[in-house]
Amino acid sequence: MVDRLANSEANSKRIAIVEGCFGTAGQPLAIPGRVLIGEGILTKVCRKKPKTRQFFLFNDILVYGNILIQKKKYNKQHIIPLESVTIDTVPDDGDLRNGWLIKTPTKSFAVYAATATEKSEWMNHIGKCVNDLVQKSGKAPTGEHAAVWVPDSEATVCMRCQKVKFTPVSRRHHCRKCGLVVCGPCSEKKYLLPSQSSKPVRVCEFCYMQLTSGGLAPRSDSLSRPGSKFNTSNLSDDDDDDDSSD
């Protein structure tokens, strides 16, 4: 079906409409062989709080942006190559239901659909596109994924030293390796993580020691706080948040 639609006029028109909705700030999306599979509004977990975003699934990329005018205008376009994506389901918890993880080497986050049916359709279509790309390329599936960030609201004290309480003066910071919310003294070091940045990024003292000693810092999915409705495997920062640089 994808091959049949690739060069169709209807597909070209649909992609042109998506391009137009992002305006001149968005990157061009029309390339030979690209097909728009589907679109919809999903709730994305960001650093401060869950936010609605418009998502577009193509056969090779996933695109999302902020909603300015529904169905008409979006900004802050994000493009994720599907060949680097891994998806995992997220158990329902309270008001956050019908969710799954989108994990990549540069960024990982959770999204939630309005219904279980929508979740199933999204996951099935994304999984099929990823599998098709991996088979065509002959490459092994991506094994490494970026650390996910614990939301600010989940940490009242530093998650490493368990001593420093966060206040307007004592700010929250995030380790780029493990994703925990840490205080300034616990995250003074920087380390180059090439998949995330071309410059050294903030890491906590524990991860810095692991990285510089040649050991492996703990994977984000092994770190969680008892009693928390979130863990570090299903949350992340969002660079469309004004204060996501920390």
C-alpha positions as a Python dict, from the first residue, in 0.01 Angstrom:
ca = {
    (1, 'M'): (0, 0, 0),
    (2, 'V'): (283, 239, 87),
    (3, 'D'): (456, 174, -245),
    (4, 'R'): (131, 234, -428),
    (5, 'L'): (74, 567, -254),
    (6, 'A'): (434, 690, -275),
    (7, 'N'): (397, 873, -605),
    (8, 'S'): (24, 937, -597),
    (9, 'E'): (-119, 1284, -637),
    (10, 'A'): (-336, 1244, -326),
    (11, 'N'): (-31, 1167, -112),
    (12, 'S'): (159, 1464, -255),
    (13, 'K'): (-128, 1695, -173),
    (14, 'R'): (-154, 1567, 184),
    (15, 'I'): (218, 1620, 245),
    (16, 'A'): (199, 1969, 93),
    (17, 'I'): (-82, 2057, 334),
    (18, 'V'): (128, 1941, 631),
    (19, 'E'): (423, 2147, 508),
    (20, 'G'): (200, 2451, 476),
    (21, 'C'): (70, 2415, 831),
    (22, 'F'): (425, 2458, 965),
    (23, 'G'): (492, 2765, 749),
    (24, 'T'): (836, 2879, 642),
    (25, 'A'): (993, 2780, 975),
    (26, 'G'): (932, 2411, 910),
    (27, 'Q'): (1158, 2186, 704),
    (28, 'P'): (1037, 2059, 364),
    (29, 'L'): (874, 1716, 400),
    (30, 'A'): (812, 1609, 40),
    (31, 'I'): (1076, 1367, -89),
    (32, 'P'): (1047, 1076, -335),
    (33, 'G'): (900, 767, -173),
    (34, 'R'): (771, 939, 141),
    (35, 'V'): (411, 860, 236),
    (36, 'L'): (190, 1021, 499),
    (37, 'I'): (47, 728, 697),
    (38, 'G'): (-167, 915, 949),
    (39, 'E'): (-197, 1205, 1191),
    (40, 'G'): (-357, 1298, 1520),
    (41, 'I'): (-333, 1481, 1850),
    (42, 'L'): (-143, 1310, 2131),
    (43, 'T'): (-59, 1421, 2484),
    (44, 'K'): (318, 1441, 2524),
    (45, 'V'): (483, 1432, 2865),
    (46, 'C'): (709, 1736, 2896),
    (47, 'R'): (932, 1860, 3173),
    (48, 'K'): (673, 2083, 3338),
    (49, 'K'): (349, 1904, 3255),
    (50, 'P'): (177, 1695, 2984),
    (51, 'K'): (98, 1899, 2672),
    (52, 'T'): (-101, 1832, 2355),
    (53, 'R'): (96, 1807, 2033),
    (54, 'Q'): (2, 1736, 1672),
    (55, 'F'): (177, 1426, 1535),
    (56, 'F'): (223, 1314, 1175),
    (57, 'L'): (340, 963, 1094),
    (58, 'F'): (519, 910, 765),
    (59, 'N'): (669, 583, 643),
    (60, 'D'): (1020, 702, 737),
    (61, 'I'): (982, 984, 991),
    (62, 'L'): (763, 1098, 1280),
    (63, 'V'): (689, 1472, 1287),
    (64, 'Y'): (526, 1672, 1567),
    (65, 'G'): (471, 2032, 1660),
    (66, 'N'): (290, 2275, 1888),
    (67, 'I'): (-72, 2343, 1797),
    (68, 'L'): (-141, 2710, 1721),
    (69, 'I'): (-461, 2668, 1523),
    (70, 'Q'): (-597, 2314, 1507),
    (71, 'K'): (-568, 2159, 1161),
    (72, 'K'): (-433, 2487, 1025),
    (73, 'K'): (-113, 2601, 1191),
    (74, 'Y'): (169, 2447, 1396),
    (75, 'N'): (515, 2556, 1502),
    (76, 'K'): (834, 2416, 1659),
    (77, 'Q'): (855, 2131, 1414),
    (78, 'H'): (1036, 1819, 1537),
    (79, 'I'): (1142, 1542, 1297),
    (80, 'I'): (1235, 1195, 1426),
    (81, 'P'): (1383, 936, 1185),
    (82, 'L'): (1187, 617, 1240),
    (83, 'E'): (1480, 385, 1180),
    (84, 'S'): (1621, 496, 1518),
    (85, 'V'): (1292, 456, 1708),
    (86, 'T'): (1194, 191, 1960),
    (87, 'I'): (847, 188, 2116),
    (88, 'D'): (727, 33, 2441),
    (89, 'T'): (388, 39, 2608),
    (90, 'V'): (330, 235, 2931),
    (91, 'P'): (94, 89, 3193),
    (92, 'D'): (-216, 297, 3269),
    (93, 'D'): (-183, 501, 3588),
    (94, 'G'): (-456, 735, 3710),
    (95, 'D'): (-542, 999, 3453),
    (96, 'L'): (-250, 902, 3231),
    (97, 'R'): (-385, 619, 3018),
    (98, 'N'): (-326, 468, 2673),
    (99, 'G'): (41, 564, 2663),
    (100, 'W'): (360, 438, 2508),
    (101, 'L'): (727, 536, 2488),
    (102, 'I'): (902, 675, 2183),
    (103, 'K'): (1274, 616, 2239),
    (104, 'T'): (1562, 738, 2023),
    (105, 'P'): (1938, 789, 2073),
    (106, 'T'): (1889, 1165, 2101),
    (107, 'K'): (1554, 1194, 2278),
    (108, 'S'): (1297, 976, 2451),
    (109, 'F'): (950, 1062, 2576),
    (110, 'A'): (603, 929, 2651),
    (111, 'V'): (283, 1008, 2463),
    (112, 'Y'): (-78, 929, 2544),
    (113, 'A'): (-373, 874, 2311),
    (114, 'A'): (-736, 950, 2387),
    (115, 'T'): (-845, 585, 2364),
    (116, 'A'): (-699, 236, 2379),
    (117, 'T'): (-793, 185, 2014),
    (118, 'E'): (-597, 493, 1907),
    (119, 'K'): (-298, 375, 2109),
    (120, 'S'): (-309, 35, 1942),
    (121, 'E'): (-333, 185, 1595),
    (122, 'W'): (-48, 427, 1653),
    (123, 'M'): (181, 161, 1798),
    (124, 'N'): (99, -89, 1524),
    (125, 'H'): (161, 161, 1244),
    (126, 'I'): (483, 295, 1396),
    (127, 'G'): (609, -58, 1458),
    (128, 'K'): (533, -163, 1102),
    (129, 'C'): (713, 141, 957),
    (130, 'V'): (1019, 82, 1177),
    (131, 'N'): (1035, -287, 1086),
    (132, 'D'): (1007, -210, 714),
    (133, 'L'): (1289, 45, 735),
    (134, 'V'): (1516, -190, 930),
    (135, 'Q'): (1455, -472, 682),
    (136, 'K'): (1527, -249, 382),
    (137, 'S'): (1844, -105, 531),
    (138, 'G'): (1974, -433, 671),
    (139, 'K'): (2091, -249, 982),
    (140, 'A'): (2048, -384, 1332),
    (141, 'P'): (1778, -212, 1541),
    (142, 'T'): (1900, 73, 1762),
    (143, 'G'): (2005, -54, 2102),
    (144, 'E'): (2100, 270, 2279),
    (145, 'H'): (1851, 539, 2372),
    (146, 'A'): (1878, 882, 2528),
    (147, 'A'): (1816, 920, 2897),
    (148, 'V'): (1468, 1031, 2983),
    (149, 'W'): (1404, 1310, 3230),
    (150, 'V'): (1198, 1286, 3546),
    (151, 'P'): (948, 1576, 3551),
    (152, 'D'): (1024, 1863, 3789),
    (153, 'S'): (707, 1790, 3986),
    (154, 'E'): (834, 1443, 4080),
    (155, 'A'): (1130, 1571, 4280),
    (156, 'T'): (1114, 1804, 4582),
    (157, 'V'): (1470, 1714, 4685),
    (158, 'C'): (1782, 1612, 4492),
    (159, 'M'): (1741, 1255, 4370),
    (160, 'R'): (2112, 1183, 4421),
    (161, 'C'): (2215, 1329, 4756),
    (162, 'Q'): (1859, 1327, 4899),
    (163, 'K'): (1955, 1634, 5102),
    (164, 'V'): (1917, 1954, 4902),
    (165, 'K'): (1557, 2078, 4886),
    (166, 'F'): (1458, 2260, 4569),
    (167, 'T'): (1356, 2624, 4608),
    (168, 'P'): (1348, 2930, 4378),
    (169, 'V'): (1715, 2977, 4473),
    (170, 'S'): (1821, 2611, 4473),
    (171, 'R'): (1716, 2513, 4121),
    (172, 'R'): (1645, 2176, 3967),
    (173, 'H'): (1885, 2037, 3710),
    (174, 'H'): (1877, 1719, 3503),
    (175, 'C'): (2155, 1469, 3443),
    (176, 'R'): (2170, 1396, 3070),
    (177, 'K'): (2293, 1042, 3133),
    (178, 'C'): (2043, 907, 3388),
    (179, 'G'): (1767, 1170, 3366),
    (180, 'L'): (1734, 1227, 3740),
    (181, 'V'): (1647, 1565, 3891),
    (182, 'V'): (1955, 1679, 4083),
    (183, 'C'): (2088, 1983, 4264),
    (184, 'G'): (2367, 2211, 4142),
    (185, 'P'): (2645, 2063, 4359),
    (186, 'C'): (2551, 1712, 4243),
    (187, 'S'): (2568, 1810, 3876),
    (188, 'E'): (2868, 2038, 3835),
    (189, 'K'): (3042, 1807, 3588),
    (190, 'K'): (2999, 1791, 3211),
    (191, 'Y'): (3067, 1503, 2974),
    (192, 'L'): (3047, 1458, 2598),
    (193, 'L'): (2753, 1237, 2496),
    (194, 'P'): (2786, 1247, 2114),
    (195, 'S'): (2438, 1115, 2039),
    (196, 'Q'): (2285, 1406, 2232),
    (197, 'S'): (2514, 1702, 2168),
    (198, 'S'): (2836, 1812, 2002),
    (199, 'K'): (2935, 1980, 2329),
    (200, 'P'): (2980, 1835, 2680),
    (201, 'V'): (2650, 1826, 2868),
    (202, 'R'): (2550, 1831, 3235),
    (203, 'V'): (2580, 1498, 3416),
    (204, 'C'): (2551, 1409, 3783),
    (205, 'E'): (2854, 1318, 3992),
    (206, 'F'): (2763, 949, 3999),
    (207, 'C'): (2729, 918, 3621),
    (208, 'Y'): (3045, 1123, 3566),
    (209, 'M'): (3244, 880, 3778),
    (210, 'Q'): (3094, 586, 3591),
    (211, 'L'): (3168, 741, 3253),
    (212, 'T'): (3525, 848, 3330),
    (213, 'S'): (3614, 519, 3496),
    (214, 'G'): (3504, 324, 3191),
    (215, 'G'): (3202, 175, 3366),
    (216, 'L'): (2848, 204, 3249),
    (217, 'A'): (2609, 441, 3417),
    (218, 'P'): (2275, 282, 3506),
    (219, 'R'): (2017, 274, 3233),
    (220, 'S'): (1732, 516, 3285),
    (221, 'D'): (1479, 233, 3296),
    (222, 'S'): (1646, 89, 3606),
    (223, 'L'): (1596, 405, 3809),
    (224, 'S'): (1269, 490, 3973),
    (225, 'R'): (1129, 633, 4290),
    (226, 'P'): (906, 411, 4505),
    (227, 'G'): (557, 552, 4527),
    (228, 'S'): (596, 770, 4221),
    (229, 'K'): (346, 737, 3940),
    (230, 'F'): (629, 806, 3695),
    (231, 'N'): (967, 647, 3647),
    (232, 'T'): (1262, 757, 3440),
    (233, 'S'): (1180, 517, 3159),
    (234, 'N'): (866, 698, 3053),
    (235, 'L'): (938, 1067, 3084),
    (236, 'S'): (1165, 1320, 2923),
    (237, 'D'): (1243, 1681, 2869),
    (238, 'D'): (1099, 1866, 2578),
    (239, 'D'): (1315, 2127, 2410),
    (240, 'D'): (1004, 2333, 2339),
    (241, 'D'): (990, 2407, 2711),
    (242, 'D'): (1147, 2742, 2791),
    (243, 'D'): (1357, 2608, 3077),
    (244, 'S'): (1458, 2269, 2941),
    (245, 'S'): (1826, 2361, 2918),
    (246, 'D'): (1888, 2252, 3276),
}
